Each structure stands twice: as structure tokens, then as C-alpha cells.
Amino acid sequence: MKIGIKHRLFFIVLTASVIVAVGMMLLTLWSIGRGFRQYVNNVERERLERLATSLEASYGQEGGWEHLRDNPREWSRLVLQSVPERIAPRWVLDRLQRRLGGRPLAELLAPQNGTDLGEGDEPTMSPALAQLFQLRVFLQDADHTMLVGPEDRDPDLKQELLPLRFQGNIVGYVGLMQRKRLVDRRQLVFLRQQKVTLAIIAGFMLLVSALLSRPFANRLVRPIRALAEGTHRLAAGNYETRVQVERRDELGQLARDFNRLAMTLEQNESARRQWVADISHELRTPLSILRGELEGLQDGVRQATPEAINSLHGEVLRLGRLVDDLYQLAVSDVGALTYRKEPLDLAEVLDEALEPFAQEFEHKGIALQYDLGPDAGRTVFADAERLHQLFGNLLENSVKYTDPGGAVEVRLEYDGGRARVHILDSAPGVPERELGRLFERLYRVEGSRSRETGGAGLGLAICRNIAEAHEGTVAAHTSPLGGVWITVDLPTEEH
């Protein structure tokens, strides 16, 4: 059975909550048990220290331990007095002392096996009573001889001894046998209540986690589901698909990237359709002219005169130039143009590119001015043939689209690690809103270009690809001479 991401997230969150809740409960129980035992031990140690102080005072008054060894009542009184008042108020201890009536504390606490003890019978006490402080404390002299306390001590129990001093000398030791476990009923009830309370809290936390995990999983999966549905529509060709962005996290960023991808695909699809339509239009015009003229020759409407042959030849040349430009643009788009780069003197390359156009500018009456700059000898790492093609296309545009009697200015300058070639021409100009589109494929500015004087609108697109292949840029601006100002920016070798 296929499990969806929503249910996977639900079970992951729920499992994590179970692990955390159970772990916290176990750690808390361990901490409470350990802390409570430590608290009990600290209370007993404090009581042992109070008893040690009382025993040192009693030793100083009596001058020995005989009064405690021979008088269990006095020993019981001192042990009872060692209870801190925050645990047992003084009046409680006084009442307990009166109940002793001269009997030792151990005898009062020891339950009998029966009503009457037979000869040789000894009183026994329960394991719980055996864990009481009064029955685990003992007194030894300076030689560790037992004076007061249980004779049959468990050798496995740890003992805590405090030295008793009088006038700077050790006169004895008071000791306490450590507990094996907690046996006091109130202490055990307290720990049992804590366990039950923690179990209830853990169960409540798991219930809340289960109730919150499902809406959390739904909320987390909702944008993923929207992205999946949008991807399906996008794969089906619906490039207008967009997803709503409501988050600022990684999923929100993914949704924004998806929308940008959809927009890019939509623009590319629109450009592709426009590209196909423009190419079809560009090819249809010369083919229609060729077809019309050839049919006229076949029907005898036109004669096969040299003028007719020249007209057909001109259309074939125009069609060939279009196909060549399309091929050059296609191979430059896929990076298939061959580049043989080497260090070149950009001034020499530009001068060689200008030379073939000198007569054309002169024939059209266009004044050509160029300044290759004083910083000659700066080199660029480039392909000479492709730079000739780049500058040739730009200069050819200036020849075709500059009115007779106008002017063209070519400048070369360097700025840090960049070389910039400026080509400025006079009227006619291009509207400023159209300047950014000059380098689009098959784009023509209305009124300034025509198929009679210009090409198919592919030359500048090829120029842009060549400049980018040299890690450079080409841009168009309004020329102060009244026409277009083209700037080619290339890195120099020192860059």
C-alpha cells in the first residue's frame, strides 16, 4: 500500500513525540528517584552530624562512653534529639520520649512474634523497621570497638563514620549503615504518585501531539501538493501555471523558483513561436518573389532578359544571406562557433575592420572619424576572425542606416582592465524604448529598416553572442550625433 507524504509526516512527528515523551518520563523518574534518595541521605547525614555533636558534648560531661553503653535510654534520647525540627517538632520528640518509659528505642519499635515470648525466643522486626535510622546508627570507641548498636551488621552495607573529638583527640566514632533501598511507606507512596503523575502527563502529551500532528502535516504538505499539481500542468504544456506563495521558508522559496521557471518557460515558448513566425515570414517573402518571377517567365509574361535574371539572382542572394545568418546565430546559441583565441592588439583589429568600409562611407557621403586612443599596444585575449565579424556587422549597420551626408564616429578607450569600442552614427535614430530590443533576433525598428536596405535582423543578435563568448557585453544608447551609439565592452589581458 502506498503511503502518502502527509501520513509519513504524521507518523514521523508522532513517533518523535513518543520517543521524546517516554524518554523525558524515564529520565524524570530516574532523576526524581535519585534526587529523593540523595535528599534522604542528606537528611540522615545532617542528623548524624547533629548526633555527633551531642555525643561529643555527652562525652565531655561524663568523661567516657560507659553511661551510653550501660544506659540504652540515654542513647535513645540522644538519637531522638538528633531529628531536625523541620522534620519532627520538639513536642513530638518529647511525647515519643515519654512513651519510651525507660525502654530503649529499638525495643519499642520491635514487633513481637506473639503475645508471649517463650524461653529462648527473641523479638524480630520487619525489614521496613530494620531500615530506620535509629536501628542503623552505632557508636564505636577510638579503637573501633562496638559500644552501642546492632551487633549483626550486614557486611555488604556501606558505612559512614564520623570521628568524635574531645580536646582535639579522637575519642570514638559514630556511624550509620547506608540504606539498601527506600522502604518508608510515605516515601514509597510519594514516588508512586510521581510515577503515576508523570505517566498521565506523558499520555496527555502524546494525545496532544497526535491531535496537532495531523493539521501540522496537512499544512506542511499543502504547498507541496500545490507544487506537484503545478508541475503536472507545466509538464502538460500549460506555461501560464503559477502557484500561490504564502510562506517565507524553503517551501516558499521553492514556490517562487517554480513561478520564475514557469514564467521563463512561457517567455521561451512565446519567443519560439515568434521565432518560427518571423523565420517563416522572412523566408516567404523572397520565395514568393522568386516564385512570381519564375511563373511570369514560364507563362511568357516576362522575358528572360538580363534584368530579370539579375532580379532573380538578387533574391537568391538575399535568401542565401538569410540562411547564412540563421545558421551563424544557431551555432552561436549552442556554443558551436569555433573560437581560436590569442592575445590581440585591439587597435589593430579595429583598424583592419574599418579599412573595407572606408570607400562605402565615402561613396555615401558619410564622414568617418575614428580615434584608436593613445594607449596602443593593449591586448585582449580573443578570436581575430570573430572580432572582425562583430565590428563588421556593426559598421555595416552604420553604413546602411545612416542618412547620406551624415557622420560616423569610432573610438577606442581603456578603463582599468576593460577595453571599450564606441561606434556612434547620425540620424536616423531609434526610439529610446526600442534600444533594448535591437539585439533581439529578427527585430526591426519600424521606419528605420527594410528588407531592401537591411537584413533579416539577425546581425546584432550574432554580435551579442560573440561579445558574450569573449566575456564582454554590447549595448545600445542614444547617440549625441542623432543616431545610435553602440558600445562593445571587452576585458583586457591585464583584467
PDB file of C-alpha atoms in Angstrom, residues 99-222:
ATOM      1  CA  ARG A  99       6.316   6.672  75.509  1.00  0.00           C
ATOM      2  CA  LEU A 100       9.721   5.034  75.866  1.00  0.00           C
ATOM      3  CA  GLY A 101       9.297   4.948  79.659  1.00  0.00           C
ATOM      4  CA  GLY A 102      12.888   3.964  80.182  1.00  0.00           C
ATOM      5  CA  ARG A 103      12.943   1.377  77.431  1.00  0.00           C
ATOM      6  CA  PRO A 104      15.383   1.599  74.587  1.00  0.00           C
ATOM      7  CA  LEU A 105      14.062   2.811  71.239  1.00  0.00           C
ATOM      8  CA  ALA A 106      14.873  -0.459  69.441  1.00  0.00           C
ATOM      9  CA  GLU A 107      12.758  -2.420  71.916  1.00  0.00           C
ATOM     10  CA  LEU A 108       9.785  -0.113  71.410  1.00  0.00           C
ATOM     11  CA  LEU A 109       9.965  -0.414  67.632  1.00  0.00           C
ATOM     12  CA  ALA A 110      10.483  -4.190  67.502  1.00  0.00           C
ATOM     13  CA  PRO A 111       7.191  -6.061  66.935  1.00  0.00           C
ATOM     14  CA  GLN A 112       6.761  -9.339  68.722  1.00  0.00           C
ATOM     15  CA  ASN A 113       6.107 -12.686  67.028  1.00  0.00           C
ATOM     16  CA  GLY A 114       3.423 -13.451  69.535  1.00  0.00           C
ATOM     17  CA  THR A 115       1.800 -12.137  72.626  1.00  0.00           C
ATOM     18  CA  ASP A 116       4.140 -14.016  74.959  1.00  0.00           C
ATOM     19  CA  LEU A 117       7.754 -14.830  74.284  1.00  0.00           C
ATOM     20  CA  GLY A 118       8.909 -18.293  75.220  1.00  0.00           C
ATOM     21  CA  GLU A 119      12.234 -19.154  76.681  1.00  0.00           C
ATOM     22  CA  GLY A 120      14.976 -18.567  74.133  1.00  0.00           C
ATOM     23  CA  ASP A 121      12.689 -16.566  71.826  1.00  0.00           C
ATOM     24  CA  GLU A 122      13.964 -13.212  70.564  1.00  0.00           C
ATOM     25  CA  PRO A 123      11.909 -10.352  69.241  1.00  0.00           C
ATOM     26  CA  THR A 124      12.130  -9.832  65.472  1.00  0.00           C
ATOM     27  CA  MET A 125      11.361  -6.772  63.389  1.00  0.00           C
ATOM     28  CA  SER A 126      10.162  -6.284  59.838  1.00  0.00           C
ATOM     29  CA  PRO A 127      12.610  -5.322  57.024  1.00  0.00           C
ATOM     30  CA  ALA A 128      10.968  -1.911  56.878  1.00  0.00           C
ATOM     31  CA  LEU A 129      11.709  -1.206  60.549  1.00  0.00           C
ATOM     32  CA  ALA A 130      15.231  -2.510  60.087  1.00  0.00           C
ATOM     33  CA  GLN A 131      15.833   0.379  57.666  1.00  0.00           C
ATOM     34  CA  LEU A 132      15.052   3.028  60.288  1.00  0.00           C
ATOM     35  CA  PHE A 133      17.780   5.490  61.231  1.00  0.00           C
ATOM     36  CA  GLN A 134      17.555   4.550  64.899  1.00  0.00           C
ATOM     37  CA  LEU A 135      18.354   0.932  64.119  1.00  0.00           C
ATOM     38  CA  ARG A 136      21.199   1.663  61.707  1.00  0.00           C
ATOM     39  CA  VAL A 137      23.208   4.083  63.813  1.00  0.00           C
ATOM     40  CA  PHE A 138      26.008   2.802  66.087  1.00  0.00           C
ATOM     41  CA  LEU A 139      28.757   4.054  68.379  1.00  0.00           C
ATOM     42  CA  GLN A 140      32.390   2.873  68.499  1.00  0.00           C
ATOM     43  CA  ASP A 141      35.262   3.806  70.725  1.00  0.00           C
ATOM     44  CA  ALA A 142      38.594   5.106  69.448  1.00  0.00           C
ATOM     45  CA  ASP A 143      39.703   1.524  68.657  1.00  0.00           C
ATOM     46  CA  HIS A 144      36.540   0.860  66.632  1.00  0.00           C
ATOM     47  CA  THR A 145      35.146  -1.445  69.302  1.00  0.00           C
ATOM     48  CA  MET A 146      31.344  -1.530  69.109  1.00  0.00           C
ATOM     49  CA  LEU A 147      29.743   0.181  72.142  1.00  0.00           C
ATOM     50  CA  VAL A 148      26.127   0.743  71.090  1.00  0.00           C
ATOM     51  CA  GLY A 149      24.340  -0.527  68.035  1.00  0.00           C
ATOM     52  CA  PRO A 150      23.447  -3.717  66.162  1.00  0.00           C
ATOM     53  CA  GLU A 151      25.958  -6.497  66.523  1.00  0.00           C
ATOM     54  CA  ASP A 152      24.840  -8.433  63.449  1.00  0.00           C
ATOM     55  CA  ARG A 153      25.550  -5.763  60.838  1.00  0.00           C
ATOM     56  CA  ASP A 154      25.299  -6.630  57.170  1.00  0.00           C
ATOM     57  CA  PRO A 155      28.906  -6.596  55.862  1.00  0.00           C
ATOM     58  CA  ASP A 156      27.672  -5.663  52.378  1.00  0.00           C
ATOM     59  CA  LEU A 157      26.202  -2.381  53.572  1.00  0.00           C
ATOM     60  CA  LYS A 158      28.265   0.761  53.186  1.00  0.00           C
ATOM     61  CA  GLN A 159      29.012   2.635  56.378  1.00  0.00           C
ATOM     62  CA  GLU A 160      29.551   6.289  57.054  1.00  0.00           C
ATOM     63  CA  LEU A 161      31.737   7.107  60.061  1.00  0.00           C
ATOM     64  CA  LEU A 162      32.173  10.489  61.706  1.00  0.00           C
ATOM     65  CA  PRO A 163      35.038  10.911  64.193  1.00  0.00           C
ATOM     66  CA  LEU A 164      34.152  12.179  67.682  1.00  0.00           C
ATOM     67  CA  ARG A 165      36.701  14.542  69.219  1.00  0.00           C
ATOM     68  CA  PHE A 166      37.348  15.805  72.688  1.00  0.00           C
ATOM     69  CA  GLN A 167      40.096  18.334  73.378  1.00  0.00           C
ATOM     70  CA  GLY A 168      41.492  17.673  69.921  1.00  0.00           C
ATOM     71  CA  ASN A 169      41.733  13.911  70.279  1.00  0.00           C
ATOM     72  CA  ILE A 170      39.581  11.285  68.629  1.00  0.00           C
ATOM     73  CA  VAL A 171      37.609   9.512  71.338  1.00  0.00           C
ATOM     74  CA  GLY A 172      35.231   7.491  69.218  1.00  0.00           C
ATOM     75  CA  TYR A 173      33.205   7.177  66.069  1.00  0.00           C
ATOM     76  CA  VAL A 174      29.522   7.453  65.308  1.00  0.00           C
ATOM     77  CA  GLY A 175      28.466   5.530  62.232  1.00  0.00           C
ATOM     78  CA  LEU A 176      25.466   4.899  60.062  1.00  0.00           C
ATOM     79  CA  MET A 177      24.789   1.905  57.849  1.00  0.00           C
ATOM     80  CA  GLN A 178      23.585   3.082  54.433  1.00  0.00           C
ATOM     81  CA  ARG A 179      20.152   2.116  53.167  1.00  0.00           C
ATOM     82  CA  LYS A 180      19.742  -0.649  50.642  1.00  0.00           C
ATOM     83  CA  ARG A 181      16.533   0.885  49.351  1.00  0.00           C
ATOM     84  CA  LEU A 182      13.691   3.157  50.331  1.00  0.00           C
ATOM     85  CA  VAL A 183      11.212   1.264  52.482  1.00  0.00           C
ATOM     86  CA  ASP A 184       9.365   4.041  54.262  1.00  0.00           C
ATOM     87  CA  ARG A 185       5.696   3.823  53.282  1.00  0.00           C
ATOM     88  CA  ARG A 186       5.285   7.566  52.860  1.00  0.00           C
ATOM     89  CA  GLN A 187       8.405   7.781  50.728  1.00  0.00           C
ATOM     90  CA  LEU A 188       7.263   4.919  48.512  1.00  0.00           C
ATOM     91  CA  VAL A 189       3.783   6.418  48.188  1.00  0.00           C
ATOM     92  CA  PHE A 190       5.342   9.726  47.154  1.00  0.00           C
ATOM     93  CA  LEU A 191       7.478   8.071  44.471  1.00  0.00           C
ATOM     94  CA  ARG A 192       4.500   6.021  43.254  1.00  0.00           C
ATOM     95  CA  GLN A 193       2.419   9.188  42.951  1.00  0.00           C
ATOM     96  CA  GLN A 194       5.161  10.866  40.946  1.00  0.00           C
ATOM     97  CA  LYS A 195       5.329   7.904  38.560  1.00  0.00           C
ATOM     98  CA  VAL A 196       1.573   7.929  38.028  1.00  0.00           C
ATOM     99  CA  THR A 197       1.563  11.691  37.532  1.00  0.00           C
ATOM    100  CA  LEU A 198       4.399  11.523  35.003  1.00  0.00           C
ATOM    101  CA  ALA A 199       2.679   8.699  33.140  1.00  0.00           C
ATOM    102  CA  ILE A 200      -0.516  10.768  32.922  1.00  0.00           C
ATOM    103  CA  ILE A 201       1.439  13.800  31.730  1.00  0.00           C
ATOM    104  CA  ALA A 202       3.276  11.714  29.108  1.00  0.00           C
ATOM    105  CA  GLY A 203      -0.018  10.223  27.883  1.00  0.00           C
ATOM    106  CA  PHE A 204      -1.560  13.683  27.678  1.00  0.00           C
ATOM    107  CA  MET A 205       1.448  14.972  25.742  1.00  0.00           C
ATOM    108  CA  LEU A 206       1.162  12.087  23.277  1.00  0.00           C
ATOM    109  CA  LEU A 207      -2.542  12.776  22.819  1.00  0.00           C
ATOM    110  CA  VAL A 208      -1.906  16.476  22.186  1.00  0.00           C
ATOM    111  CA  SER A 209       0.950  15.582  19.825  1.00  0.00           C
ATOM    112  CA  ALA A 210      -1.304  13.214  17.873  1.00  0.00           C
ATOM    113  CA  LEU A 211      -4.020  15.871  17.644  1.00  0.00           C
ATOM    114  CA  LEU A 212      -1.554  18.527  16.461  1.00  0.00           C
ATOM    115  CA  SER A 213       0.472  16.314  14.121  1.00  0.00           C
ATOM    116  CA  ARG A 214      -2.305  15.838  11.600  1.00  0.00           C
ATOM    117  CA  PRO A 215      -3.084  19.535  10.938  1.00  0.00           C
ATOM    118  CA  PHE A 216       0.641  20.237  11.011  1.00  0.00           C
ATOM    119  CA  ALA A 217       1.241  17.563   8.378  1.00  0.00           C
ATOM    120  CA  ASN A 218      -1.668  18.903   6.301  1.00  0.00           C
ATOM    121  CA  ARG A 219      -0.294  22.437   6.471  1.00  0.00           C
ATOM    122  CA  LEU A 220       3.199  21.294   5.550  1.00  0.00           C
ATOM    123  CA  VAL A 221       2.012  19.119   2.662  1.00  0.00           C
ATOM    124  CA  ARG A 222      -0.430  21.655   1.198  1.00  0.00           C
TER     125      ARG A 222
END
